[in-house]
Amino acid sequence: MERFRVVGGASLHGEVTVVGAKNSALKLMAAALLASGRTRLTNMPAILDVTIMAELLRRLGCEVDYEADAGVVEIDVPQVIGHRADYDLVRALRASISVLGPLVARCGEADVAVPGGDAIGSRGLDLHAAGLEALGATVHVTHGYLIAEAPNGLHGGEIRLDFPSVGATENVLMAAVLARGTTVLTNAAREPEIVDIAAMLTGMGARIRGAGTSVIEIEGVTELAPTQHAVVADRIAAGTWAFAAATTRGDVEVVGGVADHLGIALDHLSGAGATVTTTDRGFRVSTGGARLRAFDVATLPYPGFPTDLQPFALAYNAVADGSAMITENLFEARFRTVQELARLGAEARVDGHHVMLHGVEQLSGAPVEASDIRAGAALVIAGLVAEGVTTVSGAHHIDRGYAGFAAAMQGLGADVTREPDDAPYL
Ligand code: UD1
């Protein structure tokens, strides 16, 4: 077990590169199952989750080559594939639920272990199930497995999601492309990752209209072909660096970042006094060394403020000028960062799904613990604006979302290193 050691008093300056989005890459790997033959994905992130997804696909009978340094995954899908995703892998990677739609579409049956609760609140699968049922599958849970069956194939259907769930939208999309007839999915999620999957599926021969809007129309085809696809840029990693620059009163160019995918978050930062500009290679956030103003945040489905950036809004407002209220609307219990920030001296109070913060000039270094990917990265950033040394335990959480996080921080001038979790503090 390792932790990050962060020396406080840093201001980040320079450039950092973001690659393909974790939350798209894993789903694109699942989408590859829809066609036999060799699919090639590029701009893939070098993270453990991709390794786990590769293992899951291998167990289904695929050959998978993952060149992490080159950012390339090649998946060779046989004519006949397995249809069971085991608990050990689903447990390690909740996103493996995204094989549900492709498997039921390809095999007429999918048995996917039900993921346990994770560190960011309970997350149901009812919308996934209702979506597949509307396409003619029967869905039930037996012995810890979600079993979806459609022995005679899927048919098109009209589906109105109660909530624009990202995962449910993806599963319905990946099932409907091979269903007989037309599917209309209303109140669909609009995230750039949905647009990315739709683009890949279209490259495979699928007929999809409206991805990126609330209504997606899918005309089923009988067969898809393998393809090549470059993963969309990781907007959450890009947003992490935007907040890191703003929180540390720095100046950072995010190479590969797409400002349009971060509209509301970047608007907040410029409203608070940062200068945000798009560049030839991405975008840049500069503060001129000034302490920025506090701002309120309410998380919402895209294009609202992303829940995955909420921990960064907490770290930012912990040291911003003024008071702020952060409201979490997507996940319950996603405020574990707050108690750790309080250990660093943040003035924060949780009330239900709101957090009230009053910015202090500087935090004070201490040992803290990462509870998930984003909370961990946010705590490292908080450590940069703390006096003295902060250690963030649970480095493996951060590794799941950011390849080479310490090296990237060092490239921006910060003293961030890794050390064994049981090293003496200081
Ligand atoms: C994805 C992202 C995650 C991000 C989230 C919201 C991946 C691997 N993860 O997660 O990082 O935080 O989008 O942007 O892409 N819900 C139900 N029933 C369902 C499905 C969802 O009640 O069948 C609820 C969940 O409990 C949650 C909300 O809907 O409260 C959002 O979930 P969803 O949009 O599905 O997120 P994920 O796809 O799980």
Coordinates of C-alpha atoms and ligand atoms in Angstrom, one line a residue:
M1 CA 0.0 0.0 0.0
E2 CA 1.3 3.4 -0.9
R3 CA 0.4 7.0 -0.2
F4 CA 1.2 10.4 -1.7
R5 CA 3.4 12.8 0.2
V6 CA 2.6 16.4 -0.5
V7 CA 4.8 19.4 0.5
G8 CA 2.5 22.4 1.0
G9 CA 3.0 25.9 -0.2
A10 CA 3.0 25.1 -4.0
S11 CA 1.6 26.9 -6.9
L12 CA 1.2 24.9 -10.1
H13 CA 2.7 26.3 -13.3
G14 CA 3.3 24.8 -16.7
E15 CA 1.5 22.3 -18.9
V16 CA -0.1 18.9 -18.3
T17 CA -1.5 16.5 -20.8
V18 CA -4.8 14.6 -20.6
V19 CA -5.6 11.4 -22.6
G20 CA -8.8 9.5 -23.2
A21 CA -11.5 9.4 -20.6
K22 CA -11.6 6.4 -18.3
N23 CA -15.4 6.5 -18.2
S24 CA -15.5 6.3 -22.0
A25 CA -12.6 3.9 -22.6
L26 CA -14.2 1.1 -20.4
K27 CA -17.5 1.3 -22.2
L28 CA -15.9 1.3 -25.6
M29 CA -14.1 -1.9 -24.7
A30 CA -17.6 -3.4 -23.9
A31 CA -19.0 -2.0 -27.2
A32 CA -16.3 -4.0 -29.0
L33 CA -18.1 -7.2 -28.0
L34 CA -20.9 -6.3 -30.5
A35 CA -18.8 -7.3 -33.5
S36 CA -16.6 -10.3 -34.1
G37 CA -13.2 -9.4 -35.4
R38 CA -10.4 -7.0 -34.3
T39 CA -11.3 -3.6 -32.9
R40 CA -8.5 -1.1 -32.1
L41 CA -8.9 1.7 -29.5
T42 CA -6.4 4.5 -29.2
N43 CA -5.8 7.4 -26.8
M44 CA -6.6 4.9 -24.0
P45 CA -5.6 5.8 -20.4
A46 CA -2.8 3.8 -18.7
I47 CA -4.9 2.7 -15.7
L48 CA -5.7 -0.4 -13.7
D49 CA -9.4 -0.3 -14.7
V50 CA -8.5 -0.9 -18.3
T51 CA -6.4 -4.0 -17.2
I52 CA -9.4 -5.3 -15.3
M53 CA -11.8 -4.8 -18.2
A54 CA -9.3 -6.5 -20.5
E55 CA -9.3 -9.5 -18.2
L56 CA -13.1 -9.5 -18.2
L57 CA -13.2 -9.6 -22.0
R58 CA -10.6 -12.4 -22.0
R59 CA -12.8 -14.5 -19.8
L60 CA -15.6 -14.0 -22.4
G61 CA -13.3 -15.5 -25.0
C62 CA -11.7 -12.4 -26.5
E63 CA -8.0 -11.9 -27.2
V64 CA -6.9 -8.5 -25.7
D65 CA -3.6 -6.7 -26.2
Y66 CA -3.1 -3.6 -24.0
E67 CA -0.1 -1.5 -24.7
A68 CA -0.5 0.9 -21.8
D69 CA 2.4 3.2 -22.7
A70 CA 1.2 3.6 -26.3
G71 CA -2.4 4.0 -25.2
V72 CA -3.6 1.2 -27.5
V73 CA -6.0 -1.6 -26.8
E74 CA -6.7 -4.2 -29.5
I75 CA -9.6 -6.6 -28.9
D76 CA -10.1 -9.7 -31.0
V77 CA -13.7 -10.9 -30.5
P78 CA -14.6 -14.5 -31.6
Q79 CA -17.8 -15.4 -33.4
V80 CA -19.1 -17.1 -30.2
I81 CA -18.5 -15.4 -26.9
G82 CA -19.3 -16.2 -23.3
H83 CA -22.0 -14.3 -21.5
R84 CA -21.0 -14.3 -17.8
A85 CA -19.2 -11.6 -16.0
D86 CA -17.9 -13.0 -12.7
Y87 CA -18.2 -11.3 -9.3
D88 CA -14.5 -11.0 -8.6
L89 CA -14.1 -8.7 -11.7
V90 CA -17.4 -6.8 -11.3
R91 CA -16.5 -6.1 -7.7
A92 CA -13.1 -4.7 -8.7
L93 CA -14.7 -2.6 -11.5
R94 CA -18.2 -1.5 -11.3
A95 CA -18.1 -0.2 -14.9
S96 CA -18.1 -3.9 -16.0
I97 CA -21.9 -3.6 -15.7
S98 CA -21.6 -2.1 -19.2
V99 CA -21.1 -5.5 -20.8
L100 CA -24.8 -6.2 -19.9
G101 CA -26.3 -4.5 -23.0
P102 CA -23.7 -5.8 -25.5
L103 CA -23.9 -9.4 -24.2
V104 CA -27.7 -9.7 -24.2
A105 CA -27.7 -8.2 -27.7
R106 CA -25.0 -10.5 -29.0
C107 CA -25.8 -13.8 -27.1
G108 CA -29.4 -13.5 -26.1
E109 CA -28.3 -13.8 -22.5
A110 CA -26.1 -12.0 -20.1
D111 CA -25.2 -13.0 -16.5
V112 CA -23.5 -10.1 -14.8
A113 CA -22.7 -10.1 -11.1
V114 CA -24.5 -7.4 -9.2
P115 CA -21.8 -4.9 -8.0
G116 CA -21.8 -4.2 -4.3
G117 CA -22.2 -0.7 -3.0
D118 CA -19.2 1.4 -3.4
A119 CA -17.7 4.4 -1.6
I120 CA -19.9 7.0 -3.3
G121 CA -23.3 5.9 -2.2
S122 CA -25.7 3.3 -3.4
R123 CA -26.3 3.0 -7.1
G124 CA -29.2 1.1 -8.4
L125 CA -29.5 -0.9 -11.6
D126 CA -33.3 -0.5 -12.0
L127 CA -33.0 1.8 -15.0
H128 CA -30.7 -0.6 -16.7
A129 CA -33.1 -3.4 -16.2
A130 CA -36.2 -1.4 -17.2
G131 CA -34.4 -0.3 -20.4
L132 CA -33.6 -3.9 -21.4
E133 CA -37.1 -5.1 -20.6
A134 CA -38.5 -2.5 -22.9
L135 CA -36.4 -4.1 -25.6
G136 CA -37.9 -7.5 -24.9
A137 CA -35.5 -9.0 -22.4
T138 CA -36.5 -10.6 -19.1
V139 CA -34.4 -9.4 -16.3
H140 CA -34.0 -11.0 -12.8
V141 CA -31.5 -11.4 -10.0
T142 CA -30.5 -14.9 -9.0
H143 CA -27.6 -15.9 -6.7
G144 CA -26.1 -12.4 -6.9
Y145 CA -26.2 -12.2 -10.7
L146 CA -28.3 -9.9 -12.8
I147 CA -29.6 -12.2 -15.6
A148 CA -31.0 -10.7 -18.8
E149 CA -32.5 -13.1 -21.3
A150 CA -33.8 -12.6 -24.8
P151 CA -33.7 -16.0 -26.5
N152 CA -35.5 -14.7 -29.6
G153 CA -33.4 -11.5 -29.8
L154 CA -34.3 -8.0 -28.8
H155 CA -36.8 -5.7 -30.5
G156 CA -37.0 -1.9 -30.6
G157 CA -38.9 -0.1 -27.9
E158 CA -39.8 3.3 -26.5
I159 CA -38.0 4.0 -23.3
R160 CA -38.3 7.0 -21.0
L161 CA -35.7 7.0 -18.3
D162 CA -36.8 8.3 -14.9
F163 CA -33.4 9.9 -14.6
P164 CA -30.7 10.5 -17.2
S165 CA -28.5 7.7 -15.9
V166 CA -25.2 7.5 -17.8
G167 CA -24.8 3.8 -17.3
A168 CA -28.4 2.9 -18.2
T169 CA -28.2 5.1 -21.4
E170 CA -25.1 3.3 -22.4
N171 CA -26.5 -0.2 -21.8
V172 CA -29.7 0.6 -23.7
L173 CA -27.7 2.1 -26.6
M174 CA -25.4 -0.8 -26.8
A175 CA -28.3 -3.3 -26.8
A176 CA -30.6 -1.4 -29.2
V177 CA -28.1 -1.2 -32.0
L178 CA -28.6 -4.9 -32.7
A179 CA -32.3 -5.0 -31.9
R180 CA -35.0 -5.5 -34.6
G181 CA -36.6 -2.2 -35.3
T182 CA -36.3 1.3 -33.9
T183 CA -35.7 2.3 -30.3
V184 CA -36.4 5.8 -29.0
L185 CA -34.7 6.6 -25.7
T186 CA -36.1 9.7 -24.0
N187 CA -34.4 11.6 -21.1
A188 CA -31.1 10.0 -22.1
A189 CA -27.9 11.1 -20.5
R190 CA -26.1 13.7 -22.7
E191 CA -22.5 13.3 -21.5
P192 CA -19.6 13.6 -24.0
E193 CA -18.9 9.9 -23.2
I194 CA -22.3 9.0 -24.6
V195 CA -21.5 10.9 -27.8
D196 CA -18.2 9.0 -27.9
I197 CA -19.8 5.6 -27.7
A198 CA -22.4 6.5 -30.3
A199 CA -19.6 7.6 -32.6
M200 CA -17.8 4.3 -32.2
L201 CA -21.0 2.3 -32.7
T202 CA -21.7 4.4 -35.8
G203 CA -18.2 3.5 -37.1
M204 CA -19.2 -0.2 -36.6
G205 CA -22.2 0.3 -38.8
A206 CA -24.9 1.2 -36.2
R207 CA -27.6 3.8 -37.0
I208 CA -28.0 6.3 -34.2
R209 CA -29.4 9.8 -34.2
G210 CA -29.5 12.4 -31.4
A211 CA -26.6 11.2 -29.2
G212 CA -25.7 14.2 -27.0
T213 CA -29.3 15.2 -26.8
S214 CA -32.1 14.0 -24.5
V215 CA -33.7 11.9 -27.2
I216 CA -31.7 9.2 -28.9
E217 CA -33.1 7.2 -31.8
I218 CA -31.6 3.9 -32.7
E219 CA -32.5 1.9 -35.8
G220 CA -31.3 -1.7 -35.2
V221 CA -29.1 -3.5 -37.7
T222 CA -28.5 -7.2 -38.0
E223 CA -24.7 -7.1 -37.7
L224 CA -21.9 -4.7 -36.8
A225 CA -18.2 -4.7 -37.9
P226 CA -15.1 -4.1 -35.9
T227 CA -13.6 -0.6 -36.1
Q228 CA -10.9 1.8 -35.0
H229 CA -11.7 4.6 -32.6
A230 CA -9.8 7.2 -30.5
V231 CA -11.2 7.8 -27.0
V232 CA -12.6 11.2 -26.2
A233 CA -10.5 13.4 -23.9
D234 CA -11.0 12.9 -20.2
R235 CA -13.0 16.0 -19.1
I236 CA -12.8 15.0 -15.4
A237 CA -9.0 14.8 -15.5
A238 CA -9.0 18.1 -17.4
G239 CA -11.3 19.6 -14.8
T240 CA -9.0 18.3 -12.1
W241 CA -6.1 20.3 -13.5
A242 CA -8.3 23.4 -14.0
F243 CA -9.3 23.3 -10.3
A244 CA -5.7 22.5 -9.3
A245 CA -4.5 25.6 -11.1
A246 CA -7.2 27.7 -9.5
T247 CA -6.9 26.4 -6.0
T248 CA -3.1 26.8 -5.9
R249 CA -3.2 30.3 -7.5
G250 CA -1.3 28.9 -10.4
D251 CA -1.2 29.0 -14.2
V252 CA -1.7 25.7 -16.1
E253 CA -2.3 24.7 -19.7
V254 CA -4.3 21.5 -20.0
V255 CA -3.1 20.0 -23.3
G256 CA -5.7 17.7 -24.9
G257 CA -8.5 19.2 -22.7
V258 CA -11.7 20.2 -24.3
A259 CA -13.0 23.4 -22.7
D260 CA -16.5 22.9 -24.3
H261 CA -17.0 19.7 -22.2
L262 CA -16.4 21.7 -19.0
G263 CA -18.6 24.7 -19.8
I264 CA -20.2 25.3 -16.4
A265 CA -17.1 24.4 -14.3
L266 CA -14.9 26.7 -16.3
D267 CA -17.5 29.5 -16.2
H268 CA -17.5 29.3 -12.4
L269 CA -13.7 29.6 -12.4
S270 CA -13.7 32.6 -14.6
G271 CA -16.5 34.2 -12.6
A272 CA -14.4 33.8 -9.6
G273 CA -11.5 35.7 -11.1
A274 CA -9.4 33.2 -13.1
T275 CA -8.6 33.8 -16.8
V276 CA -9.7 30.8 -18.9
T277 CA -8.6 30.7 -22.5
T278 CA -8.8 28.1 -25.2
T279 CA -5.4 27.4 -26.8
D280 CA -4.3 25.5 -29.9
R281 CA -3.7 22.4 -27.9
G282 CA -6.4 22.6 -25.2
F283 CA -7.2 25.3 -22.6
R284 CA -5.4 27.3 -20.0
V285 CA -6.4 28.5 -16.5
S286 CA -4.4 31.4 -15.0
T287 CA -4.9 33.2 -11.8
G288 CA -2.1 35.9 -11.9
G289 CA -1.2 34.6 -8.4
A290 CA -4.4 35.9 -6.9
R291 CA -6.7 34.2 -4.4
L292 CA -9.9 33.5 -6.2
R293 CA -13.5 34.1 -4.9
A294 CA -15.6 31.3 -3.4
F295 CA -18.6 30.1 -5.5
D296 CA -21.6 27.8 -5.0
V297 CA -21.9 24.6 -6.8
A298 CA -24.8 22.2 -7.4
T299 CA -24.0 19.0 -9.2
L300 CA -26.3 17.9 -12.0
P301 CA -26.3 15.6 -15.0
Y302 CA -24.4 16.9 -18.0
P303 CA -24.2 19.7 -19.0
G304 CA -24.5 20.6 -15.3
F305 CA -21.6 20.7 -12.9
P306 CA -20.2 17.1 -12.8
T307 CA -20.5 15.2 -9.6
D308 CA -17.0 13.8 -10.3
L309 CA -15.6 17.4 -9.9
Q310 CA -17.5 18.1 -6.7
P311 CA -14.5 17.1 -4.4
F312 CA -12.4 19.6 -6.3
A313 CA -15.0 22.3 -5.7
L314 CA -14.7 21.5 -2.0
A315 CA -10.9 21.8 -1.9
Y316 CA -11.1 25.0 -3.9
N317 CA -13.7 26.6 -1.7
A318 CA -11.8 25.5 1.5
V319 CA -9.2 28.2 0.6
A320 CA -11.1 30.6 -1.6
D321 CA -12.1 34.1 -0.5
G322 CA -15.6 34.0 1.0
S323 CA -18.2 31.3 1.7
A324 CA -19.8 28.7 -0.5
M325 CA -22.5 26.1 -0.5
I326 CA -21.8 22.8 -2.4
T327 CA -24.9 20.7 -3.2
E328 CA -24.6 17.1 -4.3
N329 CA -27.7 16.0 -6.3
L330 CA -26.5 12.8 -7.9
F331 CA -25.0 10.5 -5.2
E332 CA -25.8 10.3 -1.5
A333 CA -22.8 9.9 0.9
R334 CA -20.4 11.5 -1.4
F335 CA -19.0 14.0 1.1
R336 CA -16.3 11.9 2.6
T337 CA -13.8 14.4 1.4
V338 CA -15.2 16.9 3.9
Q339 CA -14.1 15.1 7.0
E340 CA -10.6 14.8 5.6
L341 CA -10.5 18.4 4.6
A342 CA -11.6 19.3 8.1
R343 CA -8.5 17.4 9.3
L344 CA -6.5 19.9 7.2
G345 CA -8.2 22.8 8.9
A346 CA -11.0 23.5 6.4
E347 CA -14.1 25.3 7.9
A348 CA -16.8 23.0 6.6
R349 CA -20.1 21.7 7.8
V350 CA -22.2 19.0 6.2
D351 CA -26.0 19.3 6.3
G352 CA -27.7 16.5 4.3
H353 CA -26.7 16.9 0.7
H354 CA -25.2 20.3 1.3
V355 CA -21.8 21.5 2.5
M356 CA -21.2 25.0 3.8
L357 CA -17.6 26.1 3.6
H358 CA -15.9 29.3 4.7
G359 CA -12.6 29.7 3.0
V360 CA -9.4 30.0 5.1
E361 CA -6.1 31.6 3.9
Q362 CA -4.2 28.4 4.2
L363 CA -4.8 24.8 5.4
S364 CA -2.5 22.9 7.7
G365 CA -0.8 19.7 6.6
A366 CA -1.9 16.3 8.2
P367 CA -2.3 12.6 7.3
V368 CA -5.6 12.1 5.5
E369 CA -7.2 9.2 3.6
A370 CA -8.5 8.9 0.0
S371 CA -12.0 7.2 -0.1
D372 CA -12.2 7.2 -3.9
I373 CA -10.4 8.4 -7.1
R374 CA -11.6 12.0 -7.1
A375 CA -11.6 12.5 -3.3
G376 CA -8.0 11.3 -3.3
A377 CA -6.9 13.7 -6.1
A378 CA -8.7 16.6 -4.4
L379 CA -6.9 15.9 -1.1
V380 CA -3.5 16.0 -2.9
I381 CA -4.5 19.4 -4.2
A382 CA -5.6 20.5 -0.8
G383 CA -2.2 19.4 0.5
L384 CA -0.6 21.8 -1.9
V385 CA -2.3 24.7 -0.2
A386 CA -1.6 23.5 3.3
E387 CA 1.3 24.6 5.5
G388 CA 3.8 21.7 6.0
V389 CA 3.4 18.1 4.8
T390 CA 0.2 16.2 4.0
T391 CA 0.1 12.5 3.3
V392 CA -2.8 11.0 1.4
S393 CA -3.2 7.3 2.0
G394 CA -4.9 5.0 -0.5
A395 CA -2.8 6.0 -3.5
H396 CA -4.4 3.1 -5.4
H397 CA -7.6 5.0 -5.5
I398 CA -6.0 7.9 -7.3
D399 CA -4.1 5.6 -9.7
R400 CA -7.5 4.4 -11.0
G401 CA -8.2 7.7 -12.6
Y402 CA -4.8 9.3 -13.1
A403 CA -1.8 7.6 -14.6
G404 CA 1.4 9.2 -13.3
F405 CA -0.3 11.6 -11.0
A406 CA 2.8 12.4 -8.9
A407 CA 5.0 12.9 -12.0
A408 CA 2.4 15.2 -13.5
M409 CA 2.3 17.2 -10.3
Q410 CA 6.1 17.4 -10.3
G411 CA 6.0 18.6 -13.9
L412 CA 4.0 21.5 -12.7
G413 CA 6.5 22.4 -10.0
A414 CA 5.0 20.6 -6.9
D415 CA 6.8 18.4 -4.5
V416 CA 4.5 15.3 -4.6
T417 CA 6.0 11.9 -4.2
R418 CA 4.9 8.3 -3.4
E419 CA 6.0 6.4 -0.3
P420 CA 5.0 3.3 1.5
D421 CA 1.8 3.8 3.6
D422 CA 3.6 2.8 6.8
A423 CA 6.5 5.3 6.4
P424 CA 6.8 7.6 9.4
Y425 CA 4.8 10.9 8.9
L426 CA 7.2 13.8 8.1
Ligands
UD1_1 C1 -21.1 7.3 -14.3 C2 -19.6 7.5 -14.0 C3 -19.4 8.2 -12.7 C4 -20.2 9.5 -12.6 C5 -21.7 9.2 -12.9 C6 -22.5 10.5 -13.0 C7 -18.6 5.6 -15.1 C8 -17.8 4.4 -15.0 N1 -19.0 6.3 -14.0 O1 -21.6 6.4 -13.3 O2 -18.0 8.5 -12.5 O3 -20.1 10.0 -11.3 O4 -21.8 8.6 -14.2 O5 -22.0 11.4 -13.8 O6 -18.9 6.1 -16.2 N2 -29.3 5.3 -10.7 C9 -30.5 4.6 -10.4 N3 -30.8 3.5 -11.1 C10 -30.1 3.0 -12.1 C11 -28.9 3.8 -12.5 C12 -28.6 4.9 -11.8 O7 -31.1 4.9 -9.4 O8 -30.4 2.0 -12.8 C13 -29.0 6.5 -9.9 C14 -27.7 6.3 -9.2 O9 -28.0 5.7 -7.9 C15 -27.2 7.7 -9.0 C16 -27.6 8.4 -10.3 O10 -28.7 7.5 -10.8 O11 -27.8 8.3 -8.0 C17 -26.5 8.5 -11.4 O12 -26.1 7.3 -11.8 P1 -25.5 7.1 -13.3 O13 -25.7 8.3 -14.1 O14 -26.1 5.8 -13.8 O15 -24.0 6.9 -13.0 P2 -23.0 5.8 -13.4 O16 -23.2 5.4 -14.9 O17 -23.1 4.7 -12.4

